[in-house]
PDB file of C-alpha atoms in Angstrom:
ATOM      1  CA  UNK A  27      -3.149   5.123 -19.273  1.00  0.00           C
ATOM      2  CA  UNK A  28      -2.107   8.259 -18.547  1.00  0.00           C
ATOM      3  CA  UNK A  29       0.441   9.489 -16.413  1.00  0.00           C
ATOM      4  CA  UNK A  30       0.625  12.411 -14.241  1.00  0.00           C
ATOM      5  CA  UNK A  31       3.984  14.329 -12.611  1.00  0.00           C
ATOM      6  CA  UNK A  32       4.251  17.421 -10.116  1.00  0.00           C
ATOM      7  CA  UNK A  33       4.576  20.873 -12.414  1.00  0.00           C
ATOM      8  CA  UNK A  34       7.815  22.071 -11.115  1.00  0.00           C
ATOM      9  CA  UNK A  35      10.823  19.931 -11.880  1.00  0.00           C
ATOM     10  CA  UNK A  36      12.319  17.626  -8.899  1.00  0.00           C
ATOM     11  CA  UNK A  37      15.635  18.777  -7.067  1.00  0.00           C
ATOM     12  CA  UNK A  38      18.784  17.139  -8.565  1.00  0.00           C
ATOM     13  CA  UNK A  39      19.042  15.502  -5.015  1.00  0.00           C
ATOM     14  CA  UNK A  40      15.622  14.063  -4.874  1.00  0.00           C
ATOM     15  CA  UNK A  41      15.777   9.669  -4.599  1.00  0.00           C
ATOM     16  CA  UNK A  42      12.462   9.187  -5.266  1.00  0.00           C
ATOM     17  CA  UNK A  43       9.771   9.978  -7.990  1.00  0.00           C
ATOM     18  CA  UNK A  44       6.274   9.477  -7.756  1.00  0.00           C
ATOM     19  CA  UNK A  45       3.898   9.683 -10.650  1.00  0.00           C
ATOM     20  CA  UNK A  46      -0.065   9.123 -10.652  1.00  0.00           C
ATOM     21  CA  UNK A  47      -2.024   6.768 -13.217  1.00  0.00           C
ATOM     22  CA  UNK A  48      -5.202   7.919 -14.045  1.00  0.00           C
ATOM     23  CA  UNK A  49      -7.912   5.510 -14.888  1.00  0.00           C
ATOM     24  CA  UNK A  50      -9.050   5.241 -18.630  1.00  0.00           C
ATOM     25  CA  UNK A  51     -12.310   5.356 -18.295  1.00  0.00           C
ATOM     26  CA  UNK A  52     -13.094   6.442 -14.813  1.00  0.00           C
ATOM     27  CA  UNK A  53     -10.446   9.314 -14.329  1.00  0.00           C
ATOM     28  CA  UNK A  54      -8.740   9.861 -11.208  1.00  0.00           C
ATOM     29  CA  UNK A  55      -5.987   8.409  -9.276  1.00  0.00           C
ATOM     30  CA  UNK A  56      -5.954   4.453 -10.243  1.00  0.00           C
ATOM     31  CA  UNK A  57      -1.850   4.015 -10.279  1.00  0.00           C
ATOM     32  CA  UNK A  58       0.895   5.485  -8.134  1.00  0.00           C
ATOM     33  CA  UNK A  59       4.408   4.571  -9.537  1.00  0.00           C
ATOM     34  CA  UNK A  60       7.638   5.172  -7.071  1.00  0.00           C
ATOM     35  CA  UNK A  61      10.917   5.818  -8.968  1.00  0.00           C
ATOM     36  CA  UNK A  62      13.906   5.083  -7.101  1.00  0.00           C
ATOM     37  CA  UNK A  63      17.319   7.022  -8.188  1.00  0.00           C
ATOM     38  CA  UNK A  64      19.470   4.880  -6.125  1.00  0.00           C
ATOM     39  CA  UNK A  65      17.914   1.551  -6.472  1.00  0.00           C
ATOM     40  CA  UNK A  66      17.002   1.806 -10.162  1.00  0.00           C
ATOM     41  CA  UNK A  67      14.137   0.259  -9.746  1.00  0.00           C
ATOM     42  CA  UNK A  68       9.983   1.181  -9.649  1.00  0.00           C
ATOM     43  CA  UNK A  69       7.111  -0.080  -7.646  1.00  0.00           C
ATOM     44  CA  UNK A  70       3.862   0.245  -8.928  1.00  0.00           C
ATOM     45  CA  UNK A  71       0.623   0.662  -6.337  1.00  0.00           C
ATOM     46  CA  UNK A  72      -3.033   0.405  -7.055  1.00  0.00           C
ATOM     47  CA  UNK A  73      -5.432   2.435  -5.509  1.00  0.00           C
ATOM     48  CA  UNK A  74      -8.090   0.582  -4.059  1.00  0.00           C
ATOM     49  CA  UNK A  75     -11.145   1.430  -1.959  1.00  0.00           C
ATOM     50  CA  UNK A  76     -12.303  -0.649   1.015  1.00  0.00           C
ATOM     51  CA  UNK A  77     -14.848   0.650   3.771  1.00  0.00           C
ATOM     52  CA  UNK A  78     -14.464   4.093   2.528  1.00  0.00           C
ATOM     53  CA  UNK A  79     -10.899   4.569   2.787  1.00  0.00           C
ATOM     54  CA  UNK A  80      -8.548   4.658   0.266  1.00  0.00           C
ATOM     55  CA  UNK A  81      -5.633   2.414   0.180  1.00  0.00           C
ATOM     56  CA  UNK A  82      -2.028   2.056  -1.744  1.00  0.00           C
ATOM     57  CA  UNK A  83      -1.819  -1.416  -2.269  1.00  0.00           C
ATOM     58  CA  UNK A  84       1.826  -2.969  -4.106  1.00  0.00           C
ATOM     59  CA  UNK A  85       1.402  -5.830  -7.012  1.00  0.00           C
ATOM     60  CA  UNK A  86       4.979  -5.048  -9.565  1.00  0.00           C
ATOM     61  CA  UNK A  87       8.289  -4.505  -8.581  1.00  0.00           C
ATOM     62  CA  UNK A  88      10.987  -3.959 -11.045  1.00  0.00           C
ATOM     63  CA  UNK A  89      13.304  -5.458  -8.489  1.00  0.00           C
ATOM     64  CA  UNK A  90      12.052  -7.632  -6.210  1.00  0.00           C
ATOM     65  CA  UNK A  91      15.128  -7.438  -3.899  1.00  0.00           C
ATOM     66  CA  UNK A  92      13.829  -3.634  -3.147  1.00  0.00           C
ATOM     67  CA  UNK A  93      10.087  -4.345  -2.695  1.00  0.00           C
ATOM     68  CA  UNK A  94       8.584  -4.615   1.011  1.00  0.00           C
ATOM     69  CA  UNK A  95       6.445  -6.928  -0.725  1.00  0.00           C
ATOM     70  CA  UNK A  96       7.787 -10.743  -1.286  1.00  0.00           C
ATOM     71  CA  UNK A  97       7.249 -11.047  -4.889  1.00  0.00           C
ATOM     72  CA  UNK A  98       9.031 -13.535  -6.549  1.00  0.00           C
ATOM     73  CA  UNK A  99      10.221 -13.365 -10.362  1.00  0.00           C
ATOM     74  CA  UNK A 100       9.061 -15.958 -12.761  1.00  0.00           C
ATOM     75  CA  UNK A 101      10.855 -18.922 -12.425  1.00  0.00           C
ATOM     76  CA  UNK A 102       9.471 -20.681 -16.153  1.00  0.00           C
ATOM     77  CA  UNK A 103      10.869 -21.074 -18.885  1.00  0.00           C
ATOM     78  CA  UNK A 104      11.645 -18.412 -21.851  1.00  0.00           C
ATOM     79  CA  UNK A 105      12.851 -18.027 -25.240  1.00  0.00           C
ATOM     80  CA  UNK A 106      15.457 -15.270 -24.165  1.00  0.00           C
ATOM     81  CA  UNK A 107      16.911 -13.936 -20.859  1.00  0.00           C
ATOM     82  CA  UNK A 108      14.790 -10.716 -20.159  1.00  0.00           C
ATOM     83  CA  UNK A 109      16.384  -7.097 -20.048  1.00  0.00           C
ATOM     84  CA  UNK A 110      18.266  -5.268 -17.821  1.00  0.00           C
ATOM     85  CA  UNK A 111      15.807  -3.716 -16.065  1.00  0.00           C
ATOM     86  CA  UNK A 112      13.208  -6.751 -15.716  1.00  0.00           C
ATOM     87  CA  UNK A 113      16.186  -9.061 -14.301  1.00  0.00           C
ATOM     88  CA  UNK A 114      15.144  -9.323 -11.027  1.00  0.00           C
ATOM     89  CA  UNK A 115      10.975  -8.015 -11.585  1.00  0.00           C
ATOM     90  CA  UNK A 116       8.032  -9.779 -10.344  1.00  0.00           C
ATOM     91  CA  UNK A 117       4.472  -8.817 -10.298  1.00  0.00           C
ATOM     92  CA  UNK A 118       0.974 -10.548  -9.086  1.00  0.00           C
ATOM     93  CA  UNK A 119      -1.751 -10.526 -11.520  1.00  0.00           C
ATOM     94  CA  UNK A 120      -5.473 -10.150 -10.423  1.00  0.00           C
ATOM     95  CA  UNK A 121      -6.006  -6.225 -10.517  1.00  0.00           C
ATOM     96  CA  UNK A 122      -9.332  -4.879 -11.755  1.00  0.00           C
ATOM     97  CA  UNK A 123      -8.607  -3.658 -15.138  1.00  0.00           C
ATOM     98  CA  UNK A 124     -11.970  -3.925 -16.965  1.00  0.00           C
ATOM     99  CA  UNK A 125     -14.398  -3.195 -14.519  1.00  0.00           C
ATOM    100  CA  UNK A 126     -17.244  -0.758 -15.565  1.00  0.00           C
ATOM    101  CA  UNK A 127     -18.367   0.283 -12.006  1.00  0.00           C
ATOM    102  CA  UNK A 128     -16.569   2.023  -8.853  1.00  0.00           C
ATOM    103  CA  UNK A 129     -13.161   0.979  -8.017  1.00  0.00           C
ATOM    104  CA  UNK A 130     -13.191  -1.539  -5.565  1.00  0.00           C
ATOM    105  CA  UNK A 131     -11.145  -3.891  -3.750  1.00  0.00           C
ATOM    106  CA  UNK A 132     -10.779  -6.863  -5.919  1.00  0.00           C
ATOM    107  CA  UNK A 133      -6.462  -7.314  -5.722  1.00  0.00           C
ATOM    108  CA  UNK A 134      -7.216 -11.326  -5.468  1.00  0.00           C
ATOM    109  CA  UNK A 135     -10.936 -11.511  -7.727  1.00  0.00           C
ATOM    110  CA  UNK A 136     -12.567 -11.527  -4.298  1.00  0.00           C
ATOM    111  CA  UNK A 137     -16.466 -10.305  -4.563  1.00  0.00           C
ATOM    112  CA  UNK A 138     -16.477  -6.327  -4.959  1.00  0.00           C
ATOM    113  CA  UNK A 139     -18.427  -5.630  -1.375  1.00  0.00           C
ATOM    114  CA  UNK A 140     -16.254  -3.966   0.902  1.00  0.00           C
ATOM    115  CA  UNK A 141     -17.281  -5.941   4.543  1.00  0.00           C
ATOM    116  CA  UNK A 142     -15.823  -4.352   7.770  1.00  0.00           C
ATOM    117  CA  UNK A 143     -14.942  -6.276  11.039  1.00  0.00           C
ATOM    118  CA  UNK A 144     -15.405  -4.090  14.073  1.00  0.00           C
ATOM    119  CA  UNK A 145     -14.587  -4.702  17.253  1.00  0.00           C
ATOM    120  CA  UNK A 146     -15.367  -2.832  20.467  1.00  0.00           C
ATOM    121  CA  UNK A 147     -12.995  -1.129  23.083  1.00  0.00           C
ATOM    122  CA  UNK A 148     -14.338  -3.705  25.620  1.00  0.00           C
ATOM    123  CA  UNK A 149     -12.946  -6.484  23.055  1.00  0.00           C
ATOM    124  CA  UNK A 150     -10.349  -8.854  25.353  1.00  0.00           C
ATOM    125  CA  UNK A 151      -7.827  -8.317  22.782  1.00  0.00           C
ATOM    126  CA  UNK A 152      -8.214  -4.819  21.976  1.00  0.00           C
ATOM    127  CA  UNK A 153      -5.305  -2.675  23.624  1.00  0.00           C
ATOM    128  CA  UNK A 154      -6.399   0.721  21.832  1.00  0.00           C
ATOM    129  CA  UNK A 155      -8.857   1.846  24.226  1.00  0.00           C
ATOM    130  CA  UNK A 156     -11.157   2.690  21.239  1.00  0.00           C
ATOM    131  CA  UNK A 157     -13.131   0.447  18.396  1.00  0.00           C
ATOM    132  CA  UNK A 158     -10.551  -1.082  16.346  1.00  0.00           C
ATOM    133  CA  UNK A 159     -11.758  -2.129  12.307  1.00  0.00           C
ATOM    134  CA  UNK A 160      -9.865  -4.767  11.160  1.00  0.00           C
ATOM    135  CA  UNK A 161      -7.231  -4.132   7.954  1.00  0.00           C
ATOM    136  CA  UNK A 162      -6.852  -7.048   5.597  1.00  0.00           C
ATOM    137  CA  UNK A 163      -3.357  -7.995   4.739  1.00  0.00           C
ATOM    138  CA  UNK A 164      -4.309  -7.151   0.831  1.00  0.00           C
ATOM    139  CA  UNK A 165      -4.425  -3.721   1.970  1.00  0.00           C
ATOM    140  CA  UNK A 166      -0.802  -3.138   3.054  1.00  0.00           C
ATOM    141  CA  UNK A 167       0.786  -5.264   0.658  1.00  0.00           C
ATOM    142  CA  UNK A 168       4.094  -2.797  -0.317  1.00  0.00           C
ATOM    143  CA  UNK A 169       3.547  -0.455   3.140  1.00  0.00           C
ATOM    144  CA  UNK A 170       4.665  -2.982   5.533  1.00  0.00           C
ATOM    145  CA  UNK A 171       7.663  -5.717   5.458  1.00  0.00           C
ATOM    146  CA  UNK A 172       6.127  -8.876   4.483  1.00  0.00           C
ATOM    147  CA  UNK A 173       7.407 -10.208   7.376  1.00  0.00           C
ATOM    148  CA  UNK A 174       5.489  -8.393   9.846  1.00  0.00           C
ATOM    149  CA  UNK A 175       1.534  -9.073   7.682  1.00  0.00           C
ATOM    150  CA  UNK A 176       2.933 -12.653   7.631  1.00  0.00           C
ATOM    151  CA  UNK A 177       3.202 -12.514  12.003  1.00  0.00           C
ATOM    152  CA  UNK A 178       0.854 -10.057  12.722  1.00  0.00           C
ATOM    153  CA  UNK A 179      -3.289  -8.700  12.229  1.00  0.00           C
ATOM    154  CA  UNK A 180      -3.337  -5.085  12.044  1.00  0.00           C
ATOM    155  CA  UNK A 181      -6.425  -3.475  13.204  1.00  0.00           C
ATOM    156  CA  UNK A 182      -6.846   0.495  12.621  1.00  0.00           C
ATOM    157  CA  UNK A 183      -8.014   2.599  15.811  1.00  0.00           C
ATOM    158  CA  UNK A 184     -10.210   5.862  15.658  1.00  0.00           C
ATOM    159  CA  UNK A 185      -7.433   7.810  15.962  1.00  0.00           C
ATOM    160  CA  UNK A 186      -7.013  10.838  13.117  1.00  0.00           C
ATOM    161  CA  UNK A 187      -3.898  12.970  14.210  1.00  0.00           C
ATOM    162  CA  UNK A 188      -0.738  12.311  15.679  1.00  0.00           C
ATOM    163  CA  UNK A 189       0.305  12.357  19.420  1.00  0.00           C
ATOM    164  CA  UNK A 190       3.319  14.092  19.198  1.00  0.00           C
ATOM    165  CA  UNK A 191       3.978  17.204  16.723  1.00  0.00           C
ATOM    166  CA  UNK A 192       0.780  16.918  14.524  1.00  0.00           C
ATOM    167  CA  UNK A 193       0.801  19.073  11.149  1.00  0.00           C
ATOM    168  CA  UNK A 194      -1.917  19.556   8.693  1.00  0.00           C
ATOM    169  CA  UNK A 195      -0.258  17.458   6.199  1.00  0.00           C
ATOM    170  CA  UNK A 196       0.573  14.948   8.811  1.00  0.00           C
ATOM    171  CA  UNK A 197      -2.961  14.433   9.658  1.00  0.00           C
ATOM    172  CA  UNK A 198      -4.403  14.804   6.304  1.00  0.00           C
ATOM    173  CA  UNK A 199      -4.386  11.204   5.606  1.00  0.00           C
ATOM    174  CA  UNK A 200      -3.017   9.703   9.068  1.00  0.00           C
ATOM    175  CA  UNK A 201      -4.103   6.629  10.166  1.00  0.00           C
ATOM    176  CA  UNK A 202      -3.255   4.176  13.579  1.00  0.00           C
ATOM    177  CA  UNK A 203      -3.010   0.445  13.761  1.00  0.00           C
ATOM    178  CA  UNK A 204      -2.287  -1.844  16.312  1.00  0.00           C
ATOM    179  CA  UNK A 205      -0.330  -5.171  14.939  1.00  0.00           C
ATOM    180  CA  UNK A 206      -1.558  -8.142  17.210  1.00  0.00           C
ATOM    181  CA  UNK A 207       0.141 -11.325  16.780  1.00  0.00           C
ATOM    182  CA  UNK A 208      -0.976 -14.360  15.091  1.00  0.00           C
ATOM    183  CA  UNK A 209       0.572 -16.474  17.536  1.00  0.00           C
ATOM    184  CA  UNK A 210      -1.171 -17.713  20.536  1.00  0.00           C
ATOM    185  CA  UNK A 211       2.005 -17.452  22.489  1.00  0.00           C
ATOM    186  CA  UNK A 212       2.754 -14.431  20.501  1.00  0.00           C
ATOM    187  CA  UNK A 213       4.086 -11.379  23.500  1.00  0.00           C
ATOM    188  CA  UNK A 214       5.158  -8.345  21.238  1.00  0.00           C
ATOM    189  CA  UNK A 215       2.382  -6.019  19.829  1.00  0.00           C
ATOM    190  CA  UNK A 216       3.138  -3.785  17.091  1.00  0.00           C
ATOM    191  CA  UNK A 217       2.300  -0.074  16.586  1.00  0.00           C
ATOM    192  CA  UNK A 218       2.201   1.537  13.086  1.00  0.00           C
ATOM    193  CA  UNK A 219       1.556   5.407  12.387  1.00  0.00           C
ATOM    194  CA  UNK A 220       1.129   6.023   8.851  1.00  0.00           C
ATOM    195  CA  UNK A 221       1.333  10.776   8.012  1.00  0.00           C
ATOM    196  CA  UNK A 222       1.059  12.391   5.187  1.00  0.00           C
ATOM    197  CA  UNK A 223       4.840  14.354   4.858  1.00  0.00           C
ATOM    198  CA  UNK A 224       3.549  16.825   2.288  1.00  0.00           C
ATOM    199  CA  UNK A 225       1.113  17.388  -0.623  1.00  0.00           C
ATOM    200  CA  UNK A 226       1.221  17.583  -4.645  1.00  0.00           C
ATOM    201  CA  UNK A 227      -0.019  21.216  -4.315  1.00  0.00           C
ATOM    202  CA  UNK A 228       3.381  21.995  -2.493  1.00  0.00           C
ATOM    203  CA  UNK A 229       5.044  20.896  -5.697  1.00  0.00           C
ATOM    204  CA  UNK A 230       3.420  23.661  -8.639  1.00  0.00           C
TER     205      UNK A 230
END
C-alpha cells in the first residue's frame, strides 16, 4: 500500500500526523493513519462508504489505552513478549481487503448493500425537527468514546453547516447527530457536531 503525506514539512510543534493509504488496486483514499507525538502511538481508520457518505471508521490501535475505541490486546499465548511499540496494540480483523468491486461497508463481513433507516420529523422520538437517518455504531467506531455508542443511537439530521461561526472548511464535510438513549428510562440526549478544521491543500 502506499502511503501519502502533506508536501510541506509539519511544524516542530505539531502532535499529530496524519497520512493517507491508497488502495492497491482501486486508488484513492482507503487508509488514514493518525501519528501521535505525545502518546507514541498510531490509530489506523478505514474509509468506508455507507448511503453515500463517507466515513472514518477505527479497527488498530498501537495503544489501546489511547484509542476512543475499546480494543483489547491479545490475551493468547506467544512464543516471545512482543515489541515496544506493540505492548499495549490491539486491532479487529474483518476489513475488506480483497474485494474487486466499490468500497463498501463490510467492517464486520456484513452483506455489501448499504440500507438506510429514515425517520420523519413527525417521528415521536425525533427531537431534530427534520428527517433523521440512522448511523450504525460500525460507523463511528474511533470518533466517539465507546462509552457513549455503547448508551446511545446516533441518528444524523439534514443539517450541512454549523449554527454558530460556519467556515468553508467547517462545512465542507460537517455533519449533525442527535445521540438518543438506549435506555427506556434513559433522560439525557446527546448532541454531536462533527467540522472539517482545515484541508490537505492548505498544507503544499
Amino acid at each position: 500500500m502506499q502511503f501519502m503525506m502533506p508536501e510541506l514539512p509539519l511544524p516542530q510543534d505539531a502532535e499529530v500526523a496524519v497520512l493517507i493509504g491508497l488502495h492497491a488496486k482501486l486508488g484513492g483514499p482507503f487508509k488514514l493513519v493518525y501519528i501521535f507525538k505525545r502518546f507514541k502511538c498510531v490509530n489506523v481508520y478505514e474509509i468506508v462508504s455507507h448511503g453515500r457518505q463517507w466515513w472514518a471508521s477505527q479497527y488498530l490501535a498501537t495503544d489501546a489505552r489511547y484509542s476512543l475505541r475499546e480494543l483489547q490486546p491479545n490475551p493468547g499465548n506467544r512464543q516471545g513478549p512482543y515489541p515496544a511499540w506493540w505492548e499495549y496494540g490491539a486491532a479487529r480483523a474483518g476489513s475488506p481487503h480483497d474485494h474487486q468491486g466499490p468500497l463498501y461497508s463490510d467492517l464486520e463481513r456484513r452483506s455489501p448493500e448499504s440500507i438506510l433507516i429514515v425517520r420523519d420529523k413527525a417521528h415521536p422520538d425525533n427531537l431534530s425537527g427534520g428527517r433523521e437517518t440512522l448511523v450504525p455504531e460500525r460507523l463511528l467506531y474511533g470518533l466517539l468514546p465507546q462509552c457513549l455508542l455503547d448508551g446511545y443511537l446516533f441518528w444524523q439530521d439534514e443539517a450541512t453547516t454549523p449554527r454558530k461561526n460556519p467556515t468553508k472548511a467547517s462545512a465542507r464535510s460537517y455533519r449533525r447527530m442527535m445521540g438518543y438513549p438506549k435506555a427506556k428510562d434513559g433522560e439525557l440526549v446527546v448532541l454531536v457536531e462533527m467540522l472539517g478544521v482545515g484541508d490537505w491543500s492548505s498544507l503544499k
